[in-house]
Tab-separated table of C-alpha atoms in Angstrom:
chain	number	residue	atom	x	y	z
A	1	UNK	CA	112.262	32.479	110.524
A	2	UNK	CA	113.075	31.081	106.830
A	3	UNK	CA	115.590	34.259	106.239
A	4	UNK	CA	117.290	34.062	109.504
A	5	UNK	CA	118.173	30.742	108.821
A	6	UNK	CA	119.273	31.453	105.342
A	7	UNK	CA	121.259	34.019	106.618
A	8	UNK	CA	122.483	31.904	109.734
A	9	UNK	CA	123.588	29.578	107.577
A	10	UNK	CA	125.377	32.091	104.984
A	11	UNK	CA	127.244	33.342	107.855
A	12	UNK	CA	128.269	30.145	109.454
A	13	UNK	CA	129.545	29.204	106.278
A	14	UNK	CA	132.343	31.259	106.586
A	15	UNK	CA	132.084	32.218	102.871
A	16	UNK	CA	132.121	35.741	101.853
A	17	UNK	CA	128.937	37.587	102.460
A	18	UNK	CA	127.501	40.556	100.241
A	19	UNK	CA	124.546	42.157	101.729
A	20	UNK	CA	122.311	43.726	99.247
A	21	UNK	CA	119.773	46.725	100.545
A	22	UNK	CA	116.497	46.930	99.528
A	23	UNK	CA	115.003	50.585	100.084
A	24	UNK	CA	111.781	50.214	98.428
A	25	UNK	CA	109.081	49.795	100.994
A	26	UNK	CA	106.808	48.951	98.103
A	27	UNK	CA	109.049	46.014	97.322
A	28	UNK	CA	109.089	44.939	101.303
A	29	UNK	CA	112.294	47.088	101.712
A	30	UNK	CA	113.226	49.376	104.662
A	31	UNK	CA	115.551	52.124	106.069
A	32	UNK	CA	118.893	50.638	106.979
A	33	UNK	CA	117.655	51.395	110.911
A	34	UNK	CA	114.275	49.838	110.291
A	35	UNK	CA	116.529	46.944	109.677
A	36	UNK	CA	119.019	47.255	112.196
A	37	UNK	CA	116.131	47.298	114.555
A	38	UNK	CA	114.569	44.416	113.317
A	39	UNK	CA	117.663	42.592	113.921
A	40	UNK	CA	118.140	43.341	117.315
A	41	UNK	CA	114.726	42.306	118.028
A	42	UNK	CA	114.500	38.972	116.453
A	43	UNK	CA	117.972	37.717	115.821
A	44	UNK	CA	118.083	36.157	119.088
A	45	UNK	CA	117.814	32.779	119.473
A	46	UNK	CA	120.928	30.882	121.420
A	47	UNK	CA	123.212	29.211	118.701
A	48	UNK	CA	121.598	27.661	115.645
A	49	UNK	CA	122.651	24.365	114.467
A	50	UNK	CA	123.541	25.798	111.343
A	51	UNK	CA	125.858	28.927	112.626
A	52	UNK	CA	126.891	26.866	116.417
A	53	UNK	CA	129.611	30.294	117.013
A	54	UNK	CA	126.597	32.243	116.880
A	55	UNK	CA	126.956	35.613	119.645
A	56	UNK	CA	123.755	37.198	119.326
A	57	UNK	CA	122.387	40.416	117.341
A	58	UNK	CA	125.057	42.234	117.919
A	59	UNK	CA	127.459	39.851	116.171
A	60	UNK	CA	125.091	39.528	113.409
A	61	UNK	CA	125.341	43.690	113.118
A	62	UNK	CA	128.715	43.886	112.347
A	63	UNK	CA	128.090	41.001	109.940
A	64	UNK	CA	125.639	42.262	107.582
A	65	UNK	CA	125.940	45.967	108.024
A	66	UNK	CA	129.409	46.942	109.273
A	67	UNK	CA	132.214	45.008	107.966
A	68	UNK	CA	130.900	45.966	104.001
A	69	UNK	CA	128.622	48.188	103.214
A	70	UNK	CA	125.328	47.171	101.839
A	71	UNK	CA	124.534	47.489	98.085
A	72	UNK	CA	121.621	49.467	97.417
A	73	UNK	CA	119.158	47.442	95.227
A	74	UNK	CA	117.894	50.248	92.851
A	75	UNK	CA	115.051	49.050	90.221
A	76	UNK	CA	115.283	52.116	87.578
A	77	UNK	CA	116.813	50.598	84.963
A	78	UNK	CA	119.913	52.708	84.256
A	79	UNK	CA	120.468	52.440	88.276
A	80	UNK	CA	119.739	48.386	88.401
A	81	UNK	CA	122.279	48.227	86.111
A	82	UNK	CA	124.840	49.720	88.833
A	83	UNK	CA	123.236	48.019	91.206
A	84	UNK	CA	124.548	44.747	89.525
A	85	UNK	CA	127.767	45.539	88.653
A	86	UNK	CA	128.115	46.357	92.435
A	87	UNK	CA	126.846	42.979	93.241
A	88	UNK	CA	129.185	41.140	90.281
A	89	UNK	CA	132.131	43.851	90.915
A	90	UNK	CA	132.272	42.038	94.797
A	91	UNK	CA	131.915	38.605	93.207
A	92	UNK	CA	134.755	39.347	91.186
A	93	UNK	CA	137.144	40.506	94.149
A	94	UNK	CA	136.277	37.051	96.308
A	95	UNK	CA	137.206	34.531	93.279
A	96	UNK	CA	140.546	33.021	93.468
A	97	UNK	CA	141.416	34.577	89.759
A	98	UNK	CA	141.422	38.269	90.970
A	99	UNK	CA	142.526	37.709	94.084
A	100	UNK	CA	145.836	37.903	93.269
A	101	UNK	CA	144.639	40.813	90.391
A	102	UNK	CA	143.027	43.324	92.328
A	103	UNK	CA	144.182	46.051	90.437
A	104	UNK	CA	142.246	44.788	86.976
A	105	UNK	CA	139.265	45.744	88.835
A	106	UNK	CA	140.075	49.053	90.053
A	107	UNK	CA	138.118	50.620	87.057
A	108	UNK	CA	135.475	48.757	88.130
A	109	UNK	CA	133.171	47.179	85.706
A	110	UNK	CA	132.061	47.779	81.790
A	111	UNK	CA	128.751	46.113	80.725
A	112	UNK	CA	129.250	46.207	76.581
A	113	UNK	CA	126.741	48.565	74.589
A	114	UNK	CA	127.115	50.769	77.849
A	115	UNK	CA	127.282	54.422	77.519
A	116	UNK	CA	130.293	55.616	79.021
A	117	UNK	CA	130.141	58.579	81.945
A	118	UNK	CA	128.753	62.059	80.868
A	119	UNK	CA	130.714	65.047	82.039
């Protein structure tokens, strides 16, 4: 119950929401419709104090896996370091600074000392 709460109260917060996947089931990850299902089946209690607009599973769907795409959490290194520019690179486009300069981030992100793309 501790991460539907957490994630009640993330949503009821009204604050931007990135949803991070982990696939590793060795790392207590799951297939995207492992998780789905999961919600479905136990996101239903009536409206929790901490999210009172709550509608149900279906609502909580679209939240976490329809409205953005989930980042894939990937723990080889050269991928983890994608996986976190992913994560900052959405940071980025909710702050107040680049809200107004969304086209500085259209290159996305450089972490120094990184190698650049092969061809």
């Amino acid at each position: 119950f501790n991460c539907r709460r957490e994630l009640y109260t993330a949503l009821g917060s009204n604050r931007p929401f990135i949803p991070i996947h982990e696939a590793d089931v060795d790392k207590g990850g799951a297939s995207i419709a492992a998780l789905k299902a999961e919600c479905r089946e136990h996101c239903v209690e009536t409206a929790p104090p901490a999210y009172p607009s709550y509608d149900g599973p279906d609502e909580m769907l679209a939240c976490v896996f329809e409205k953005v795409e989930p980042i894939v959490w990937v723990r080889v290194n050269a991928f983890q370091l994608e996986s976190l520019k992913a994560v900052a690179l959405r940071m980025l486009l909710h702050s107040p600074y680049y809200a107004s300069r969304l086209a500085e981030l259209d290159a996305g992100l450089m972490v120094p000392r990184q190698p650049g793309p092969c061809a």
